[in-house]
Coordinates of C-alpha atoms and ligand atoms in Angstrom, one line a residue:
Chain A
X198 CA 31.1 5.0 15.2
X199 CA 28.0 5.4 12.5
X200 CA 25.6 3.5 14.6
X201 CA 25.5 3.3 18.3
X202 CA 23.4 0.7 19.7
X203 CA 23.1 0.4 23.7
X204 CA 20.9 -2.4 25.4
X205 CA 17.9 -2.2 22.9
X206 CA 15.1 -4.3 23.7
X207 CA 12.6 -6.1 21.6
X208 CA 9.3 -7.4 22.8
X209 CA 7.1 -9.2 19.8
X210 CA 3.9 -11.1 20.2
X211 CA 4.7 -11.6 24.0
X212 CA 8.1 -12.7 23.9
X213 CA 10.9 -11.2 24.5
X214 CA 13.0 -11.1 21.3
X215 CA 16.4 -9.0 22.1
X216 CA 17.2 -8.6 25.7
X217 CA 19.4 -5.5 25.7
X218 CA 21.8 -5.8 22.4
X219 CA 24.6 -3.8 23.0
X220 CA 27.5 -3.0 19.6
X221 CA 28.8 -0.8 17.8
X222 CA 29.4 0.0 14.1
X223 CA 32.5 1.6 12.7
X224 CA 32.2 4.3 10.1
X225 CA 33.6 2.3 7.6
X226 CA 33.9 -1.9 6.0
X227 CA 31.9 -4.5 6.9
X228 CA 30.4 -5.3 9.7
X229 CA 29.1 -8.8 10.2
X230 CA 26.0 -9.4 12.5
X231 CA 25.8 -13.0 13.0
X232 CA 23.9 -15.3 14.9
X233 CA 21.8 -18.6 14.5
X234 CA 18.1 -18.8 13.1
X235 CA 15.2 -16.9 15.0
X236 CA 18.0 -15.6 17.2
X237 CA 16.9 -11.6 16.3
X238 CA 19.3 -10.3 13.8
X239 CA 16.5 -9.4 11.3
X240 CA 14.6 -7.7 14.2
X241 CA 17.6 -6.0 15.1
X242 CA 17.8 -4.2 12.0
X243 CA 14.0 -3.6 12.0
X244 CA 14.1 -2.1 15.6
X245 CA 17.1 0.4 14.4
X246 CA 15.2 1.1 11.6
X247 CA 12.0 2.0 14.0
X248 CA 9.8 -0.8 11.8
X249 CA 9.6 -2.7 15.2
X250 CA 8.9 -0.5 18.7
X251 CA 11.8 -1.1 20.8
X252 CA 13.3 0.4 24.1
X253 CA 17.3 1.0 24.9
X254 CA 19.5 3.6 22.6
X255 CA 20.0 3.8 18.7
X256 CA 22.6 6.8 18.0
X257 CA 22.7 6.8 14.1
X258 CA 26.1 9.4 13.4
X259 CA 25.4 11.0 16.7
X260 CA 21.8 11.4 16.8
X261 CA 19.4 9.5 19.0
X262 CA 17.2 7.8 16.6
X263 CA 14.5 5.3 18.3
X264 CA 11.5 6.9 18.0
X265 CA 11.9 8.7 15.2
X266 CA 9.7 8.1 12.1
X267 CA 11.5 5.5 9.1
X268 CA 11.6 7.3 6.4
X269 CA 12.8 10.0 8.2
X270 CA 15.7 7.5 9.1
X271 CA 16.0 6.6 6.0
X272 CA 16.4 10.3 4.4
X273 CA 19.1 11.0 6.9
X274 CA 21.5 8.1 5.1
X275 CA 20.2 5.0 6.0
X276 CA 20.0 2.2 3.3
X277 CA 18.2 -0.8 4.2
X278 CA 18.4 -4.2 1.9
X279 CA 15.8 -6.6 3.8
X280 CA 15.6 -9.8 3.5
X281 CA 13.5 -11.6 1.3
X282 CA 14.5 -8.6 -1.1
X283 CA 10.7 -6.7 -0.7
X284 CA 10.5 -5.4 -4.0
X285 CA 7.6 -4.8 -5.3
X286 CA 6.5 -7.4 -7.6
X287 CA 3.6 -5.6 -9.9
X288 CA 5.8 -2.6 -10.4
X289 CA 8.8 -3.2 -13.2
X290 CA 12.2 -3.1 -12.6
X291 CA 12.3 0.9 -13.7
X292 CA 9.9 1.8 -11.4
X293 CA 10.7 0.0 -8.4
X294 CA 13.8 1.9 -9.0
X295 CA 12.5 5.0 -9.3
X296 CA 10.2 4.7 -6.1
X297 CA 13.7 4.4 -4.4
X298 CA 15.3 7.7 -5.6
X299 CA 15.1 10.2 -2.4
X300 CA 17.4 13.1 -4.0
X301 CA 17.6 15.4 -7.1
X302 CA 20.3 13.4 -8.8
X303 CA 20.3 9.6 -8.5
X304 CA 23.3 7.7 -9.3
X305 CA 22.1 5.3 -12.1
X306 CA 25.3 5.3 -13.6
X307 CA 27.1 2.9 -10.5
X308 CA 23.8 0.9 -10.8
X309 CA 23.7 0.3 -14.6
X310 CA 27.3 -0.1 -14.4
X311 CA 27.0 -2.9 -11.7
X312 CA 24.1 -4.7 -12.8
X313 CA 23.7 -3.7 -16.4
X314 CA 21.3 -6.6 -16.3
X315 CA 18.7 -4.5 -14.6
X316 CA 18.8 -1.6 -18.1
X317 CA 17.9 -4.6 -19.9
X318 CA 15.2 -5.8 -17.9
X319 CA 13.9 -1.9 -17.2
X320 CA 9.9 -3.1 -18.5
X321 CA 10.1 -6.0 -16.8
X322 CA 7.8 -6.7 -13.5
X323 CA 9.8 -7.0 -10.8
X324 CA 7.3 -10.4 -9.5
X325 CA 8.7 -12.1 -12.4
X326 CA 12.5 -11.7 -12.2
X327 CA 14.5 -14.6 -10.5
X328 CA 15.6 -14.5 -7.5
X329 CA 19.5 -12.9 -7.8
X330 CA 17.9 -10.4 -10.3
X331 CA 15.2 -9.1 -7.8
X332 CA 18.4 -9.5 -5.1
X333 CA 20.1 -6.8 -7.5
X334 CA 16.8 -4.1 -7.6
X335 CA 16.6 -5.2 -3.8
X336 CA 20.8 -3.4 -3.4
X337 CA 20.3 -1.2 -6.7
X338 CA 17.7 0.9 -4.9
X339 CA 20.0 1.7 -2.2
X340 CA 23.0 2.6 -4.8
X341 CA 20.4 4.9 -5.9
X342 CA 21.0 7.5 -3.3
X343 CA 23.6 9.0 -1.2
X344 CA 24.0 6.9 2.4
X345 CA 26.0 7.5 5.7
X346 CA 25.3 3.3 6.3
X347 CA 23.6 0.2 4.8
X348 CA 21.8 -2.2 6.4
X349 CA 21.8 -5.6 4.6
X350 CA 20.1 -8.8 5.4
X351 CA 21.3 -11.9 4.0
X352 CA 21.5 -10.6 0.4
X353 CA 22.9 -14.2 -0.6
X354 CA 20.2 -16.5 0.6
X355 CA 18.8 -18.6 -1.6
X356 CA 20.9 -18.3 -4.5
X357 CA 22.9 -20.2 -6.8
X358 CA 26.5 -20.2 -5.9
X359 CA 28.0 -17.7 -8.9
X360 CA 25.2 -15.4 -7.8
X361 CA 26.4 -15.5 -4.3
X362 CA 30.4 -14.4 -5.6
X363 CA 28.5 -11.5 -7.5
X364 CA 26.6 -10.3 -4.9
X365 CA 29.1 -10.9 -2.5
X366 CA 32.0 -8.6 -5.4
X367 CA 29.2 -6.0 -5.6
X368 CA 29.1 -5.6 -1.9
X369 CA 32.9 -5.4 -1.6
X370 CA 32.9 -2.5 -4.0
X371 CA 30.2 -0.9 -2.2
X372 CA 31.6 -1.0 1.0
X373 CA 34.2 0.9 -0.3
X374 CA 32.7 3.9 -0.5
X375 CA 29.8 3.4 2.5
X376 CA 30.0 1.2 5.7
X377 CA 27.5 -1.8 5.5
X378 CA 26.0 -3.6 8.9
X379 CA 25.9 -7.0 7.0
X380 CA 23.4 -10.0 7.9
X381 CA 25.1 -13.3 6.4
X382 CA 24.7 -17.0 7.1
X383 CA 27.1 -17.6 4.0
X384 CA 30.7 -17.8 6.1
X385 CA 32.9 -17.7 3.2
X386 CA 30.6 -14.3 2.0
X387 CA 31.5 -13.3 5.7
X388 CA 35.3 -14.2 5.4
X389 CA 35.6 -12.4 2.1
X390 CA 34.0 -8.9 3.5
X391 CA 33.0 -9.2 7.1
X392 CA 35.8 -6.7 9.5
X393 CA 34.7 -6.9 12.6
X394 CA 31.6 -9.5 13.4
X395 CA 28.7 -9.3 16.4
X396 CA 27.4 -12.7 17.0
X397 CA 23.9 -13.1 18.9
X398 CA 22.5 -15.5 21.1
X399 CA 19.3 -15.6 23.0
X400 CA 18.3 -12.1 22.8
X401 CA 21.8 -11.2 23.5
X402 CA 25.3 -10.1 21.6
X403 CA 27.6 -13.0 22.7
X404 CA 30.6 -12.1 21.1
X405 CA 32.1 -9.1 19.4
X406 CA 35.5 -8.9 17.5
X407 CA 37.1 -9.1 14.5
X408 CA 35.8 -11.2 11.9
X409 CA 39.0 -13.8 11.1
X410 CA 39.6 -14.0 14.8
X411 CA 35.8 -15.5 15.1
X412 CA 36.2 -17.6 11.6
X413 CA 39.7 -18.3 11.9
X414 CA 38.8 -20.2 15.7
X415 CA 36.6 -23.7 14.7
X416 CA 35.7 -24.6 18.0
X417 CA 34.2 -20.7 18.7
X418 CA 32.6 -20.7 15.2
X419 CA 30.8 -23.7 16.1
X420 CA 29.3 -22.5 20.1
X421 CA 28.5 -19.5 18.8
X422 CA 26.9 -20.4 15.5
X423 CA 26.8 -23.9 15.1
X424 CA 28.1 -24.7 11.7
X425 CA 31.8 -26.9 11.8
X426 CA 33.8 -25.3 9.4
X427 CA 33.4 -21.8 7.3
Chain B
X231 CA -34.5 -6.6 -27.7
X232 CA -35.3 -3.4 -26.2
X233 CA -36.0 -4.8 -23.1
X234 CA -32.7 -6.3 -23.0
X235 CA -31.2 -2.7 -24.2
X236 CA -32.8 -1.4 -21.6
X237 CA -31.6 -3.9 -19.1
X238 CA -28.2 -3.5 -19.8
X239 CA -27.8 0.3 -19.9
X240 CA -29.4 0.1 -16.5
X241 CA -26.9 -2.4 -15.2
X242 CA -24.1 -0.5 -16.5
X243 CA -25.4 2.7 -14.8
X244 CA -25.8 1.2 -11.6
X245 CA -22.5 -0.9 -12.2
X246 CA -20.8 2.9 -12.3
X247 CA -22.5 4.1 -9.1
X248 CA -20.6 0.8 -7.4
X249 CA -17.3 1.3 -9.1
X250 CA -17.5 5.4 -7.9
X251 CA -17.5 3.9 -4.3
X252 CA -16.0 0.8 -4.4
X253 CA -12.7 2.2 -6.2
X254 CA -12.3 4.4 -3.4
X255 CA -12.9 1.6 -0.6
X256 CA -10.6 -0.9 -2.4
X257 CA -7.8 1.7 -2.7
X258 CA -8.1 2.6 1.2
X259 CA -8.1 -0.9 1.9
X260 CA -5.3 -1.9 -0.2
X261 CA -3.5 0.7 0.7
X262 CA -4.0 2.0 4.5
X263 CA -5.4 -1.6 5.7
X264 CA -8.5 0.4 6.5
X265 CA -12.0 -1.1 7.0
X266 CA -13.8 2.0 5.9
X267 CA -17.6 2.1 6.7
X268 CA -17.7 5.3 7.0
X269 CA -17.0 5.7 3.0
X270 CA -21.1 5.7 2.6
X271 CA -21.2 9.5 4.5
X272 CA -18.4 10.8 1.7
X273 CA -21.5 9.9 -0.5
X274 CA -24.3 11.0 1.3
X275 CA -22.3 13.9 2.2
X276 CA -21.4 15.0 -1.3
X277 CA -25.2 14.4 -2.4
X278 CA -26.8 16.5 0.6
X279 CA -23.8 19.6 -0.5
X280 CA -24.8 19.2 -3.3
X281 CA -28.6 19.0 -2.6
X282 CA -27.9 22.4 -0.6
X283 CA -25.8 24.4 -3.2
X284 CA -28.2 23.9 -6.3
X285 CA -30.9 26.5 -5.2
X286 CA -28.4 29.2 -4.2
X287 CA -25.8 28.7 -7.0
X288 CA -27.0 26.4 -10.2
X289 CA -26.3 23.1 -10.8
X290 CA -22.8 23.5 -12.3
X291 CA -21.2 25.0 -8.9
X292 CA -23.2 22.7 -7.1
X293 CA -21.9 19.5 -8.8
X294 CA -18.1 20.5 -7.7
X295 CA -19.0 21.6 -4.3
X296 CA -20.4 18.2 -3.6
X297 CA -17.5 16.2 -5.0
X298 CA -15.1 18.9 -2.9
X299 CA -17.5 18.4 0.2
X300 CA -16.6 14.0 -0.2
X301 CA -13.4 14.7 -0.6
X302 CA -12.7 17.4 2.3
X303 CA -14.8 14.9 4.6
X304 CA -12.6 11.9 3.5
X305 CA -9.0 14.0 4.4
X306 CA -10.6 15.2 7.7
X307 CA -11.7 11.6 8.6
X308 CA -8.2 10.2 8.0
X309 CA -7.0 13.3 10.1
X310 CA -8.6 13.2 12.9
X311 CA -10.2 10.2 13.6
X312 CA -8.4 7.0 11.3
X313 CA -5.1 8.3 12.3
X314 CA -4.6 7.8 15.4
X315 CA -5.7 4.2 15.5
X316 CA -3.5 2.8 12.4
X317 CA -1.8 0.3 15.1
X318 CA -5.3 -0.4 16.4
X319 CA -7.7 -2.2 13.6
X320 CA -10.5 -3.6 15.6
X321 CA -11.0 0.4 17.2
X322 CA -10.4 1.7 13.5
X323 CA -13.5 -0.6 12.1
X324 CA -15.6 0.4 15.4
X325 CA -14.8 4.5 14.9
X326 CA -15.9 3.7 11.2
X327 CA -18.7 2.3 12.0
X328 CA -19.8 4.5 14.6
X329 CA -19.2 7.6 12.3
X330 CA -21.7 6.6 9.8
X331 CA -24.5 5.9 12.7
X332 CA -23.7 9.2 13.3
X333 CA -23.6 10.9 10.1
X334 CA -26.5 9.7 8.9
X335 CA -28.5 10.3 12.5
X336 CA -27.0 14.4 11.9
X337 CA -28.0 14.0 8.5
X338 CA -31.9 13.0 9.7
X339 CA -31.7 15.9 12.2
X340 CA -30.8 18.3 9.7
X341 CA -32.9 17.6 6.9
X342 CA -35.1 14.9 7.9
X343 CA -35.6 11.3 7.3
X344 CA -37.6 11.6 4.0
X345 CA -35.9 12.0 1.0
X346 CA -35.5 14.8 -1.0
X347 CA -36.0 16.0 -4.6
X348 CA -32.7 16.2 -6.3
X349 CA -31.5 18.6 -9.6
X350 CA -30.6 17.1 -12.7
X351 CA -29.8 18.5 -15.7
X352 CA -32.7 18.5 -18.6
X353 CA -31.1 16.9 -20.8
X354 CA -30.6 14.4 -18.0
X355 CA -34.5 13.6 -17.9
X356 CA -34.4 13.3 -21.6
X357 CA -34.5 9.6 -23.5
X358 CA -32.7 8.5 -26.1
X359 CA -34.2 5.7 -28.8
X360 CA -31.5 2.6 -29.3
X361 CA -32.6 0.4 -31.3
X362 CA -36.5 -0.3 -30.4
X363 CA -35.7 0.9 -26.6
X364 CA -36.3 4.3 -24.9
X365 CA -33.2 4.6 -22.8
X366 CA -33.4 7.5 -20.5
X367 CA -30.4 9.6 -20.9
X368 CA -29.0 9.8 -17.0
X369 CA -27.7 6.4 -17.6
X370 CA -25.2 7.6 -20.3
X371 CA -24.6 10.2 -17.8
X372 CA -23.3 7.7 -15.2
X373 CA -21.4 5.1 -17.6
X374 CA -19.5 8.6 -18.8
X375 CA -18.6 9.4 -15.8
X376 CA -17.6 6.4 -14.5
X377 CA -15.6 6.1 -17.5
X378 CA -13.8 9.1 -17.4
X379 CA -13.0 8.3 -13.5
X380 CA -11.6 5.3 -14.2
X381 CA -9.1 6.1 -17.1
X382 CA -7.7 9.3 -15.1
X383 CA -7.3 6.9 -11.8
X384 CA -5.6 4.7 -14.2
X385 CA -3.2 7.8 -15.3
X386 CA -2.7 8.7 -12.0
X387 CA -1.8 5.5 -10.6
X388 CA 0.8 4.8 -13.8
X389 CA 1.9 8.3 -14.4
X390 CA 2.4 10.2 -11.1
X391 CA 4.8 9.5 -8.2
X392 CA 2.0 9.6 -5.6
X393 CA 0.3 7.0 -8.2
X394 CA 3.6 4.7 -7.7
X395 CA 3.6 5.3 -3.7
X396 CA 0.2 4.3 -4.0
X397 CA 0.7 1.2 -6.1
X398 CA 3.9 0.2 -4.3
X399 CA 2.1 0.8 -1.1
X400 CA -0.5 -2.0 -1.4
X401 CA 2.1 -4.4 -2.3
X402 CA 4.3 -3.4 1.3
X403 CA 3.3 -0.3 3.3
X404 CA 6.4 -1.1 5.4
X405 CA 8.8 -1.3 2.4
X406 CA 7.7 1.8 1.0
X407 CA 8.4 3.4 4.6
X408 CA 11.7 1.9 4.7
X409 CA 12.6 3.4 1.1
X410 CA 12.3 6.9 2.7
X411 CA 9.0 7.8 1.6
X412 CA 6.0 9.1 4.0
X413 CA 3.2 7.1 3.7
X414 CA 1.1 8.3 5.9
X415 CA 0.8 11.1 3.4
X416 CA -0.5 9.0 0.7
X417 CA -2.9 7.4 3.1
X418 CA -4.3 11.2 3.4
X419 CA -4.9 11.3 -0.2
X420 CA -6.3 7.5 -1.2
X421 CA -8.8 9.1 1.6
X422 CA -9.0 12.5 -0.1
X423 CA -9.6 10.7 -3.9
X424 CA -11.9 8.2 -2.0
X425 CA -13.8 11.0 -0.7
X426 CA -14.2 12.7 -4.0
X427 CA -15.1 10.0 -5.8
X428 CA -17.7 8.8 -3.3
X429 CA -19.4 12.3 -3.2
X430 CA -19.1 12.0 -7.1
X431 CA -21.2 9.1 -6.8
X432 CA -23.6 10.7 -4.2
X433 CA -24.6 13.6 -7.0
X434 CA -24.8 11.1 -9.7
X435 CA -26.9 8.9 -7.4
X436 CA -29.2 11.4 -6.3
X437 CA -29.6 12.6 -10.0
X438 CA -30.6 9.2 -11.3
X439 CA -32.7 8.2 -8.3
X440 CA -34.3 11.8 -8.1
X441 CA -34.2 12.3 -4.8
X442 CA -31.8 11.7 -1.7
X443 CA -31.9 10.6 1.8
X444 CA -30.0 10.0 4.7
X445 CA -29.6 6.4 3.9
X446 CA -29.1 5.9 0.6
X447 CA -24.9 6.1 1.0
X448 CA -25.0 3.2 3.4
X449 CA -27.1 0.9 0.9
X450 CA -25.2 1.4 -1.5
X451 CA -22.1 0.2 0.1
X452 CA -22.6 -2.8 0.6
X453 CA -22.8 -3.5 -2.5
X454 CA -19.7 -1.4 -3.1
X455 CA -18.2 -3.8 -0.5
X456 CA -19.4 -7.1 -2.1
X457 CA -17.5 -5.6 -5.5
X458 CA -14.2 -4.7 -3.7
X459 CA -14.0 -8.4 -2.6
X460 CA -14.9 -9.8 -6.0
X461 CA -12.5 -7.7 -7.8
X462 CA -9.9 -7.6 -5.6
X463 CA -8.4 -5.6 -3.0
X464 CA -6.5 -3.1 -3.8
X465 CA -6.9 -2.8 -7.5
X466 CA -8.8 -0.4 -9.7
X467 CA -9.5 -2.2 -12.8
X468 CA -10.7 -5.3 -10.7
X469 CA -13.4 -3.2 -9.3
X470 CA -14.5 -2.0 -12.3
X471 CA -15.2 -5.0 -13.6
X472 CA -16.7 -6.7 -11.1
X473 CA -18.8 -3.9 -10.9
X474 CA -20.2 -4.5 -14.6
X475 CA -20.5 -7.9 -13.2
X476 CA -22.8 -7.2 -10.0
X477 CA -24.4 -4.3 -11.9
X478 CA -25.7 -6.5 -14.9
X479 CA -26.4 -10.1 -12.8
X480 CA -28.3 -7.5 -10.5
X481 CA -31.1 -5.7 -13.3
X482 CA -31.2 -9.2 -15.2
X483 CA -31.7 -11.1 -12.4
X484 CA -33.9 -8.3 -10.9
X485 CA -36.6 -8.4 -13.9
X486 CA -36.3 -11.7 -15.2
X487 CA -36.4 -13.4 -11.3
X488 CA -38.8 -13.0 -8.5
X489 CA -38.9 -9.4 -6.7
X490 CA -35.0 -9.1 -4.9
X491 CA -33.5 -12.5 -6.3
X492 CA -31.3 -9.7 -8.2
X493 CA -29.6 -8.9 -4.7
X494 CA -29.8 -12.9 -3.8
X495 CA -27.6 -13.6 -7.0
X496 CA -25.5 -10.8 -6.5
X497 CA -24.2 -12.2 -2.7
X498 CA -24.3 -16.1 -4.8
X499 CA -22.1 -14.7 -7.1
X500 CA -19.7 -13.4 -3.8
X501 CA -19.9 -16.6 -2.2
X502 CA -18.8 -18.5 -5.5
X503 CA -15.7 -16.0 -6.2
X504 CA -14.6 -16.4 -2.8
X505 CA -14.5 -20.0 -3.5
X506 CA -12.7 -20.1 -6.2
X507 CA -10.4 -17.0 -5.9
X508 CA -10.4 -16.3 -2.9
X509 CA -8.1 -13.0 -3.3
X510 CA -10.6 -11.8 -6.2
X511 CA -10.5 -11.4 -9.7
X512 CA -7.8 -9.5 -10.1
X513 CA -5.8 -12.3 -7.5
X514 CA -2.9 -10.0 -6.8
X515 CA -3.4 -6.9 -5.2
X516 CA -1.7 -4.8 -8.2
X517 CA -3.3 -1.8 -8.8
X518 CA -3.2 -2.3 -12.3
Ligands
ATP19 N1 6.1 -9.9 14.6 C1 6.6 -10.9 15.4 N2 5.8 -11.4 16.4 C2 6.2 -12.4 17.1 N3 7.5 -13.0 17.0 C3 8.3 -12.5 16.1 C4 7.9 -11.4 15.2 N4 8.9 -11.2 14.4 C5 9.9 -12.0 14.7 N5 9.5 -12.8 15.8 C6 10.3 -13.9 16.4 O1 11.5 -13.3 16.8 C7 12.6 -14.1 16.7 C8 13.7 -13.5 15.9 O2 13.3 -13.3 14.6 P1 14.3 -12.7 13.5 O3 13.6 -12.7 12.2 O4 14.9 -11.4 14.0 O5 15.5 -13.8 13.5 P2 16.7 -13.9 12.5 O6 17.9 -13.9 13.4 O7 16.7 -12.8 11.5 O8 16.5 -15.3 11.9 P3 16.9 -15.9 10.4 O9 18.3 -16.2 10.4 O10 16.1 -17.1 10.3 O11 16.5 -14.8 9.4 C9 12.1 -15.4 16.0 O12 11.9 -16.4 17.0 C10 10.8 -14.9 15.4 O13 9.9 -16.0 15.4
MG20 MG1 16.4 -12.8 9.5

């Protein structure tokens, strides 16, 4: 398993947001992390990532993690794609890039070849690109470097549905090559990469499997995450 | 006319003395969320090394050891005392405030309240005929100065990789973290660069006022303050310009209006930009 995570705990603002979250992800695919809205998945990646102080174990490819300073987290292989994209909107597209690279030799070439969009638009401010373009820096900074895991929150939302089958290819190809713990309210995004799947509820993981025995069952789709059909 | 020359070359050179200091606040503001009041003892700390080193070693080692002595007291005050309260504002502003009470009480008990003469350079105390106005020449020495400051900020902030952390960092401290990048480390050097340029504007203000004293750092910023909100938090070029702004309104205002409307207009002018803009000239916090 990449990432370990036993009963972490979450307390924000005086509530208590994840009441001992318990899963694990493999070394490899997609994981899906699923859950209705408000239920904690963002935080959850936030409290792996240290952004949020949390109690419980993280073991990130062995090591015990909480605790540890982010970017250190980050430096040891771990990509994060938040949600909302974060990039940094007075800085072009070049430089948002180049902020990203953590090693002596980034790998442009993947990125330009997957989003040869973003060469284009290099001069470009990132606070004026659309939405799926600052959704490609948003995964392109990650391709930069060399990572043991991503974590990616809802890289679809909000955009138009031929964005979604592009984000949803480039993510396919990525996962090839690094495990990804995904975020996604999109089901069909889910069906088309999603493995295994961790579905929360009320602070707590209600139901871990594979992903097509979670999709594939309508009536456990819907209790768990209250859509009717994927 | 040569009032008016006069008038304006004044405004500019006080305008410079607010952008030394307020460039530094606004950029450990916009970047490290920090309340600084403390950033008046950089200055009065620079000017008082200064102040000391002249005698012993001539003006032209004394000038760097002041700027040195703003920015060493900036990095130590991130050290010790800023960093261990960056989850804690309120205590942060309190520690702030409390250090420049005490700075400038250690300051009194060292050298005493009244001010003291300050070097200049000759040419310094020279004028210079413009037009049909005598302009003294320390003004020119400030607006250079201020200049020169501002473009190599500029280059550092577009050039460098700290000057992207830095840039990035105002946008999203938490992003930048999250990229793999410490910064906490660039906190240490907005402070460092605030530092220096604060003690850079403690010589220069001790040169064109002719004399220091323990208070003069924490006078002058508030009106450093009251240019950080006008132009902007977080961005360079915004405080320069509303620095022209408050420095001019202020002399006009100053010799044209009754005795202190100058600083009336000056907190007019604040009130009507945070009407209006509310986030400051420069309305996003770019550190363009
Ligand atoms: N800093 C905070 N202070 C207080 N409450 C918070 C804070 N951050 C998040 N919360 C609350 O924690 C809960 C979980 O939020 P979180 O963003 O993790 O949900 P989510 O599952 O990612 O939701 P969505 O699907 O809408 O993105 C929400 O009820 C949210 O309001
Ligand atoms: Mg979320």
């Amino acid at each position: 398993m990449i990432l370990r995570v036993r009963d972490l705990s979450v307390r924000l603002g005086g509530s208590h947001i994840l009441q001992g979250v318990t899963f694990d992800v493999p070394p490899s695919g997609v994981t899906a992390l699923l859950g209705r809205n408000g239920v904690g998945k963002t935080t959850t990646l936030r409290a792996v990532l240290g952004e949020v102080p949390a109690t419980g174990s993280v073991e990130f490819g062995g090591d015990p993690v909480l605790g540890r300073p982010t970017h250190k987290l980050v430096r040891s292989g771990l990509g994060y794609v938040p949600e909302d994209r974060c990039v940094f909107g007075g800085l072009t597209v070049a430089e948002n890039l180049r902020l990203a690279v953590r090693g002596a030799d980034p790998d442009y070439d993947t990125v330009h070849e997957l989003f040869p969009e973003l060469r284009a638009r290099a001069g470009q401010r990132a606070g004026t690109l659309s939405g799926g373009q600052q959704q490609m820096v948003a995964i392109a900074r990650v391709l930069l470097n060399r990572n043991r895991l991503l974590l990616v929150d809802e890289p679809t939302k909000g955009l138009a549905p031929a964005v979604v089958s592009a984000v949803a290819a480039v993510l396919s190809r990525v996962a090839e090559q690094v495990p990804i713990l995904l975020v996604e309210q999109n089901l069909a995004v889910v069906r088309r990469l999603a493995a295994g799947a961790v579905v929360l509820e009320a602070g707590q993981v209600a139901w871990t499997g594979a992903a097509s025995d979670l999709l594939g069952d309508a009536g456990r789709t819907r209790t768990l995450l209250g859509v009717g059909r994927a | 006319m040569s009032t008016v020359i006069l008038l304006t070359l004044t405004g500019l050179g006080l305008a410079a003395l607010y952008f030394l200091i307020a460039s530094g606040l606004s950029l450990v503001f916009g970047l490290a969320g920090v309340l600084n009041f403390a950033h008046g003892l950089f200055l009065s700390v620079g000017a008082y090394a200064t102040w000391w080193a002249e005698p012993h070693w001539g003006l032209a080692v004394a000038v760097p050891v002041g700027i040195a002595a703003g920015a060493a007291t900036g990095a130590l005050v991130e050290v010790v005392l800023i960093r261990p309260l960056y989850k804690r504002p309120t205590e942060q502003v309190l520690v702030t405030v409390g250090l420049s009470l005490a700075g400038v009480a250690l300051l009194q008990s060292v050298w005493g309240a009244d001010p003291r003469t300050f070097p200049r350079p000759a040419w310094a105390s020279e004028v210079t005929t413009i037009g049909s106005a005598q302009v003294p020449d320390d003004r020119f020495l400030l607006i250079g100065t201020a200049v020169v400051v501002l473009l190599a900020l500029l280059t550092f902030l577009h050039r460098t990789r700290y000057g992207l952390i830095i840039r990035a960092g105002v946008e999203n401290r938490d992003m930048v973290s999250a990229l793999g990048i410490d910064v906490r480390r660039a906190f240490t050097l907005v402070f460092t660069i605030g530092g220096a340029l604060a003690g850079t504007a403690g010589v220069l203000g001790g040169m064109y006022f002719g004399s220091v004293s323990p208070g003069q750092g924490a006078s002058l910023l508030i009106f450093a303050f009251i240019v950080v909100v006008i132009g902007g938090l977080g961005s360079v070029t915004g405080s320069a310009v509303a620095a022209v702004v408050v420095g001019l309104l202020q002399q006009f205002v100053n010799y044209y209006g009754a005795a202190g409307a100058g600083d009336v207009s000056v907190v007019a002018l604040l009130a009507l930009v945070l009407l209006l803009r509310p986030s400051g000239l420069a309305r996003t916090a770019v550190t363009a």
